Short mmCIF file of C-alpha atoms and ligand atoms in Angstrom, two decimals:
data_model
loop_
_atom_site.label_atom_id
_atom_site.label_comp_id
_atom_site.label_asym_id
_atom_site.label_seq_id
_atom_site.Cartn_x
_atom_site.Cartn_y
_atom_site.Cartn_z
CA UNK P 363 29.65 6.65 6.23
CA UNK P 364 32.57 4.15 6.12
CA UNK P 365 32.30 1.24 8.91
CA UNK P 366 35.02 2.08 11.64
CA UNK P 367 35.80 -0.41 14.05
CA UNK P 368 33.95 1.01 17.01
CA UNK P 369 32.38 4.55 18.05
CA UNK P 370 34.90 6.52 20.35
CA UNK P 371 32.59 8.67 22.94
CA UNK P 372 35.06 10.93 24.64
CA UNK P 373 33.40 13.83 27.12
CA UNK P 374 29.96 14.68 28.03
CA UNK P 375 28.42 18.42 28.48
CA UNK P 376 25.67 19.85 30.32
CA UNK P 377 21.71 20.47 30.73
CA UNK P 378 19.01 17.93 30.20
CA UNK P 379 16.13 17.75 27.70
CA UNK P 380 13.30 15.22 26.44
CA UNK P 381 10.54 15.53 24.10
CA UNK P 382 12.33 18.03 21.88
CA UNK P 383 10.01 21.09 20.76
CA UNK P 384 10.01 21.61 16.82
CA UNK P 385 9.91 25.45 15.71
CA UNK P 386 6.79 25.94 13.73
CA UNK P 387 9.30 27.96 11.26
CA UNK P 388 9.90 24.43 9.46
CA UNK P 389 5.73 23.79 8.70
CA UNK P 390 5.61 21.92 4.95
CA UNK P 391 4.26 24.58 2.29
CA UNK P 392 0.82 23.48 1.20
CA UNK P 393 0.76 20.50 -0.84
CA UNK P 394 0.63 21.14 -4.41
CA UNK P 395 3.15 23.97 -4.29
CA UNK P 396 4.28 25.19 -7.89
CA UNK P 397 7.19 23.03 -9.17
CA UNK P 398 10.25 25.29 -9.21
CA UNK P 399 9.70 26.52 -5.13
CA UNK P 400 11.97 25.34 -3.10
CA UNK P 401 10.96 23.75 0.15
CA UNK P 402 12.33 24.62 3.75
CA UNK P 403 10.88 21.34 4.49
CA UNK P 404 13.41 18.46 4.78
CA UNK P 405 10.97 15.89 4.80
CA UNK P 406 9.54 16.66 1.41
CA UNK P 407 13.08 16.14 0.49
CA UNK P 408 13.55 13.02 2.33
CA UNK P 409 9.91 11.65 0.50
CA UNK P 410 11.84 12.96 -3.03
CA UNK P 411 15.17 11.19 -2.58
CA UNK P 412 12.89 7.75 -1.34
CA UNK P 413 11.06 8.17 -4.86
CA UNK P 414 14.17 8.27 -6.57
CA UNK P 415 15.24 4.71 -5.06
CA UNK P 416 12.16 3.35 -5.40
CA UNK P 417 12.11 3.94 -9.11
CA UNK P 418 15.61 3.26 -9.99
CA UNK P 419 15.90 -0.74 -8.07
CA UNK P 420 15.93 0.38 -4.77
CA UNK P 421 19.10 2.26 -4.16
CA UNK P 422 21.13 5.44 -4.84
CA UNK P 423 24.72 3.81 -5.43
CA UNK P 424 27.54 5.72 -6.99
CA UNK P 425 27.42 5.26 -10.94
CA UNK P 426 23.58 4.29 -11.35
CA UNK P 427 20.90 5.56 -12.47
CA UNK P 428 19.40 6.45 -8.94
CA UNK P 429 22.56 8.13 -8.20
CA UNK P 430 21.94 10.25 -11.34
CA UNK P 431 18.43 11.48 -10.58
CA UNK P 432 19.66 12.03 -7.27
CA UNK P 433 22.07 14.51 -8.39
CA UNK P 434 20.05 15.86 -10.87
CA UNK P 435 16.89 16.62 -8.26
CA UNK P 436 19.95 18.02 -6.01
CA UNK P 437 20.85 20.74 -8.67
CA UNK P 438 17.06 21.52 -9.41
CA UNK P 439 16.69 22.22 -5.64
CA UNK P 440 19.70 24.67 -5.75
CA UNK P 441 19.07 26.19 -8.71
CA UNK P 442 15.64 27.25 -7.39
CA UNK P 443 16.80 28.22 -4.35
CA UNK P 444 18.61 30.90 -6.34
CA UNK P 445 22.15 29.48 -5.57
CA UNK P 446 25.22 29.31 -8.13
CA UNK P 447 25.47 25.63 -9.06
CA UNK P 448 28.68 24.42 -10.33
CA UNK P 449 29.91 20.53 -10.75
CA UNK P 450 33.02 18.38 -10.66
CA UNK P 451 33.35 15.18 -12.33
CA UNK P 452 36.19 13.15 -11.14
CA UNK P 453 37.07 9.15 -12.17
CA UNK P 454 35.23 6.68 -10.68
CA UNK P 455 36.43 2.84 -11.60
CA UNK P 456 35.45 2.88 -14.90
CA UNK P 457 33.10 5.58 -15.23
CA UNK P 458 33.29 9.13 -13.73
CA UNK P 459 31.22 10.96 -11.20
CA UNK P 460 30.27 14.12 -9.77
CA UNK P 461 30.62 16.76 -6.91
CA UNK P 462 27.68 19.39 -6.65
CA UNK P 463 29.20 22.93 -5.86
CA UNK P 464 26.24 25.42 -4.86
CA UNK P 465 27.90 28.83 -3.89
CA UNK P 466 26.49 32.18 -2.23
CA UNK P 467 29.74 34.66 -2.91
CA UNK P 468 30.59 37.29 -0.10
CA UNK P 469 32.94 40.26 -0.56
CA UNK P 470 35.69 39.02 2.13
CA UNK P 471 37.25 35.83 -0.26
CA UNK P 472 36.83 33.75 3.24
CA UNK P 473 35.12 30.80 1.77
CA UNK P 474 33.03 28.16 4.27
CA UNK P 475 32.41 24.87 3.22
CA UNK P 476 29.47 22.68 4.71
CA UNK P 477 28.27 19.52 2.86
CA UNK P 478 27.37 15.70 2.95
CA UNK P 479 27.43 12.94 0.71
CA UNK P 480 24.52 11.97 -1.79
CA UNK P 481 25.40 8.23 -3.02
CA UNK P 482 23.86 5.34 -1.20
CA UNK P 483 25.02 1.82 -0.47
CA UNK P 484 24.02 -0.46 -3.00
CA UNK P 485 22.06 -2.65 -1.06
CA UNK P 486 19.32 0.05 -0.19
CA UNK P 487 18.23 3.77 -0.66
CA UNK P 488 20.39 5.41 1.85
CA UNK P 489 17.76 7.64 3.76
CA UNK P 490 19.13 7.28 7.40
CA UNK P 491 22.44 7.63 5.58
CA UNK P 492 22.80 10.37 3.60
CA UNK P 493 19.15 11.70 2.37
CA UNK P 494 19.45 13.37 5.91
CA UNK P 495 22.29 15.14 5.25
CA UNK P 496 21.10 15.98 1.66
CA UNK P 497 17.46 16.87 2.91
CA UNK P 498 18.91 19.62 5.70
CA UNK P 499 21.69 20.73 3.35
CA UNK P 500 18.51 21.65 0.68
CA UNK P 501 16.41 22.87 3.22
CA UNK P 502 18.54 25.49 4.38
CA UNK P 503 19.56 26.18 0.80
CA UNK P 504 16.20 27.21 0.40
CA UNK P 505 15.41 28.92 4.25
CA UNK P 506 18.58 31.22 3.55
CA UNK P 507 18.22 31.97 -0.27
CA UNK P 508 18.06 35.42 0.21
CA UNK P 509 21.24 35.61 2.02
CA UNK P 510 23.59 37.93 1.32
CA UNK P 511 26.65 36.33 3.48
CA UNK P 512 30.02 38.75 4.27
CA UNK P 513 31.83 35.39 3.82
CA UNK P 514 31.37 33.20 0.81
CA UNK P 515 29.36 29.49 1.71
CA UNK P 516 30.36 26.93 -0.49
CA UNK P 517 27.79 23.52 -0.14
CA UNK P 518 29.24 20.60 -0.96
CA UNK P 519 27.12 17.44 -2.09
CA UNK P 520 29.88 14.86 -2.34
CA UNK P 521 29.61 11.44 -4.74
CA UNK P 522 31.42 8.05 -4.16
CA UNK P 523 31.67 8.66 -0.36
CA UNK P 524 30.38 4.93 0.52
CA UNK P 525 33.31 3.69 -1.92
CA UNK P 526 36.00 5.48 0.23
CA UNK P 527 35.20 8.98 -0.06
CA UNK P 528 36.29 9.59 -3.43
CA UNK P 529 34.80 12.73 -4.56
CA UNK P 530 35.64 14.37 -1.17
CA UNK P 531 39.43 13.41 -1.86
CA UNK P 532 39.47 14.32 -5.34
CA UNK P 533 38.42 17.75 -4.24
CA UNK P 534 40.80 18.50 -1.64
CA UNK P 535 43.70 16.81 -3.52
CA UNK P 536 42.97 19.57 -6.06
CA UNK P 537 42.29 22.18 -4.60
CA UNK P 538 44.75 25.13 -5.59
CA UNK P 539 46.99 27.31 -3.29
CA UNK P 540 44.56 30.24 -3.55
CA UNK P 541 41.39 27.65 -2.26
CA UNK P 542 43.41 26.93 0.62
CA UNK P 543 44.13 30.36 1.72
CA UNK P 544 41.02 31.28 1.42
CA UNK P 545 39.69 28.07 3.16
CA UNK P 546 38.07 28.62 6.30
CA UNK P 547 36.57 25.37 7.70
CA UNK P 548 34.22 22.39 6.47
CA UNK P 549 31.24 21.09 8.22
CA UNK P 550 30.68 17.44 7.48
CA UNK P 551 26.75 16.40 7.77
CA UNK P 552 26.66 12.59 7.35
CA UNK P 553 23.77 10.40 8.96
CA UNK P 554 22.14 13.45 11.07
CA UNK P 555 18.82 11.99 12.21
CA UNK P 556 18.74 8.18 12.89
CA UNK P 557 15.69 7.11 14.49
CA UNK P 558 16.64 6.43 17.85
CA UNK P 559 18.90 9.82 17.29
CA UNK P 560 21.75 10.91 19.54
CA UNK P 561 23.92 14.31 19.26
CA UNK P 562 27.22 13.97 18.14
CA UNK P 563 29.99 17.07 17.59
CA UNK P 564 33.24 15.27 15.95
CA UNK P 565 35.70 15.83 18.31
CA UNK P 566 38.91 15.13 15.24
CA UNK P 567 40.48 17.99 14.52
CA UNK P 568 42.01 20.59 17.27
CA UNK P 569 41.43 23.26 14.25
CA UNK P 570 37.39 22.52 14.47
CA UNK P 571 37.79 23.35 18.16
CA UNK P 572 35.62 27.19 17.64
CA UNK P 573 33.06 25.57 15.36
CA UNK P 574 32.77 23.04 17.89
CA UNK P 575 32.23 25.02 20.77
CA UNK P 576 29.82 27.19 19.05
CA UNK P 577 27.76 23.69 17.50
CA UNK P 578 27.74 22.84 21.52
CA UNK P 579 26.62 26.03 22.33
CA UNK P 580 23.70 25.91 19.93
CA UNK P 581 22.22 22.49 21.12
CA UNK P 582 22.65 23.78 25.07
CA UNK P 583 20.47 26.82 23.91
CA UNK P 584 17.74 24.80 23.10
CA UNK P 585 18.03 22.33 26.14
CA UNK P 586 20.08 19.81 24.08
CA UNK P 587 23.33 17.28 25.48
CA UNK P 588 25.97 16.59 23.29
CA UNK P 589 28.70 14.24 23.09
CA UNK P 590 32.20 14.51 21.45
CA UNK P 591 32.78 11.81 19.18
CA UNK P 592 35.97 10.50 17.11
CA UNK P 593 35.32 9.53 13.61
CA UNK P 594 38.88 9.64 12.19
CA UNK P 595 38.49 10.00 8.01
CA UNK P 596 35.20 7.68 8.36
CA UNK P 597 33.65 10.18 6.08
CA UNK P 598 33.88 13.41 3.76
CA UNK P 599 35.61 14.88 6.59
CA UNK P 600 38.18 12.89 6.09
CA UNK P 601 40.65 14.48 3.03
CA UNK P 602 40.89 17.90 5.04
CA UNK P 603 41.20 16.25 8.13
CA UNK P 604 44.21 14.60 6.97
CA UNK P 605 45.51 17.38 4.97
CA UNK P 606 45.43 19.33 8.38
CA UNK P 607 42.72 21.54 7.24
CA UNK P 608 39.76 22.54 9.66
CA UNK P 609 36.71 20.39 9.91
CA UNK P 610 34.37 18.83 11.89
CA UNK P 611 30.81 17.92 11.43
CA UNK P 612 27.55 16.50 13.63
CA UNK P 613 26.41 12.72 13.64
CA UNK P 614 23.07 11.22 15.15
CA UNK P 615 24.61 7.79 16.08
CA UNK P 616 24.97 4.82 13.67
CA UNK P 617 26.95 2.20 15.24
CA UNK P 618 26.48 0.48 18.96
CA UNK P 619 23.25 0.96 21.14
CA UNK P 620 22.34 3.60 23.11
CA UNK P 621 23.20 4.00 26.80
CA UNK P 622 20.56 3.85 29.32
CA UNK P 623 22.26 7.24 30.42
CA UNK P 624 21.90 8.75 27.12
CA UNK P 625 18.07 7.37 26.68
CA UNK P 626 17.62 9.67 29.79
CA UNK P 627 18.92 13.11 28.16
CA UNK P 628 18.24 12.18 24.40
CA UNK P 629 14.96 10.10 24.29
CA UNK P 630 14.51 7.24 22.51
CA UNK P 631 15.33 3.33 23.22
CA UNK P 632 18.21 2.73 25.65
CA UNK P 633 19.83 -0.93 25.02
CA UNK P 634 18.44 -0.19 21.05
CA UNK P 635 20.50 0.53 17.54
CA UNK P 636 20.91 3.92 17.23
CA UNK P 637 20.49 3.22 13.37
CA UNK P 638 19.13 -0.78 13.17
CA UNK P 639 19.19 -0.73 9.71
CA UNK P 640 22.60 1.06 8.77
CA UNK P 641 23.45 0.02 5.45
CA UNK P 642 21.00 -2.02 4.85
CA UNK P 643 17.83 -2.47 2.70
CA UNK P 644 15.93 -1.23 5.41
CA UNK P 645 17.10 2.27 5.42
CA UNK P 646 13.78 3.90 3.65
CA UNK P 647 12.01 6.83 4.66
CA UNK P 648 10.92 5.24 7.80
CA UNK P 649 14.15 4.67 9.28
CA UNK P 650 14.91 8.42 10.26
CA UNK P 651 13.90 10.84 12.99
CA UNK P 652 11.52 13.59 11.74
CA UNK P 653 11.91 15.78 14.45
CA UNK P 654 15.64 15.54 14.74
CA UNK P 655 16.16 15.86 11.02
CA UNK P 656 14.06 19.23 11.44
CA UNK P 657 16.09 20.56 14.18
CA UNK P 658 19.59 19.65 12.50
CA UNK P 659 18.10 21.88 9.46
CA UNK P 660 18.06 24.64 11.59
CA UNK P 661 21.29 24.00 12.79
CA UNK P 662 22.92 23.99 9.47
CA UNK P 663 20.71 27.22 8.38
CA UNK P 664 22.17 28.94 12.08
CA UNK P 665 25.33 27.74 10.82
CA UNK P 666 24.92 28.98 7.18
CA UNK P 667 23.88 32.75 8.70
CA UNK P 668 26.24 32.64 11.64
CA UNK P 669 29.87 31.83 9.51
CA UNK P 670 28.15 33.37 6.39
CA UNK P 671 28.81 36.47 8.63
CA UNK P 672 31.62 35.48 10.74
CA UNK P 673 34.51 38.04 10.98
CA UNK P 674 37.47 35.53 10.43
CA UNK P 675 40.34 38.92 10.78
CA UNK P 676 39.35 39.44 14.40
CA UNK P 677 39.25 35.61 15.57
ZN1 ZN K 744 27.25 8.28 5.14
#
């Protein structure tokens, strides 16, 4: 995620809840489980991607070596989870770098994107932002791999995003005419469980409006508040929001303190960071929200069965 100048918070919705309730659907597999399984736990991924910092000087920054493994234990994870695993390298200053593709084809051609970045700052391992993103995006690789979706799903696992989003922008500046008419929507998952967590629907793009509504919808099911917030192109997002094409995404809070009013719906520390160590050294494996990272995994798997089905000719 890109530092904006400030956080926009727009409009508030209904119900209250505290001390959210973690479906026992997302229990860890037994330790020791056979090396080619793929987890529905996001936390195992979460301890992986830490691992990878810690042996590769502490961070997961476009172009090193921690940023290689990363991408490498990314497309192991897929791969296992029985999905079609495709890259796309793109120039990076003076190297190149890659976008992870994993795809689950349908039989309409209506193609759904959802994805999140995998590169880190330099300055530390990047687990607040993006191993969260990564972790839920794996984890509900793996909790729908025997999906057989009407609509094609397209994950994206983006590189260079903390440089200015450039794998993001390299994909949607080439994508052809036939990607775009078959282009349905991309959900942006950047930063989704900081540990004093807050739930954010991007409220950018009038075309994200249904997915919107229905991410809303989902949290209020389960007792949940959100808020709308405005991120502008402050991350992968960002190309097909300015190219006009439909996106939106979810974001726990990284910039400003929480509200004493939102403390009271959301838990947590009011007055507090949302994130205190955003881009910083800090950001390990102990500056996230467990139980927020879990639900957010179920989101994105709802999300995966719901538009993986979606009938896109009637809406
Ligand atoms: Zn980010």
């Amino acid at each position: 995620m890109r530092r904006p100048a400030r956080l926009a918070v727009v409009t508030a919705a209904t119900t209250t809840a505290v001390g959210l309730a973690v479906p026992a659907a997302f229990s860890a597999p037994a330790t020791g489980t056979p090396a080619g399984t793929p987890t529905v736990d996001p936390m195992q991924h979460i301890a992986a991607l830490q691992q990878i910092a810690d042996d590769n000087g502490g961070n997961r920054a476009a172009l090193s070596p921690g940023s290689r493994a990363t991408a490498a234990y990314i497309k192991q994870q897929l791969s296992d989870a029985g999905w079609e695993v495709s890259t796309q390298s793109f120039p990076f200053l003076s190297g190149t770098e890659e976008n992870i593709f994993a795809e689950r084809k349908g039989t309409t051609g209506d193609v759904v994107m959802l994805g999140g970045h995998y590169d880190s700052v330099p300055e530390g391992p990047g687990m607040s932002d993006n191993a969260t993103g990564v972790a839920g995006l794996l984890a509900a690789a793996a909790a729908t791999a025997d999906a057989q979706p009407r609509n094609t799903i397209r994950l994206a696992f983006w590189g260079g995003e903390e440089r200015g989003m450039k794998g993001s922008n390299y994909y949607v500046d080439t994508m052809s005419a036939a990607d775009r008419a078959t282009f349905k929507g991309y959900l942006n998952f950047d930063g989704i469980a900081a540990p004093n967590p807050g739930y954010y629907v991007y409220e950018d793009n009038k075309n994200g409006e249904q997915i919107n509504a229905d991410i809303s919808k989902w949290y209020a099911d389960r007792g949940i508040q959100t808020e709308q917030a405005f991120l502008g192109v402050q991350s992968d997002h960002g190309p097909f929001y300015t190219k006009g094409l439909t996106t939106t995404g979810i974001i726990s809070g990284y910039l400003g303190n929480k509200t004493e009013a939102q403390a009271q719906k959301w838990g947590g520390t009011a007055g507090a960071p949302f994130d205190p160590c955003y881009h910083q050294a800090c950001d390990t494996k102990d500056n996230i929200s467990p139980e927020t990272l879990k639900l957010n995994t179920q989101l994105i798997t709802s999300l995966i069965t719901d538009y993986g089905a979606k009938d896109f000719s009637a809406a």
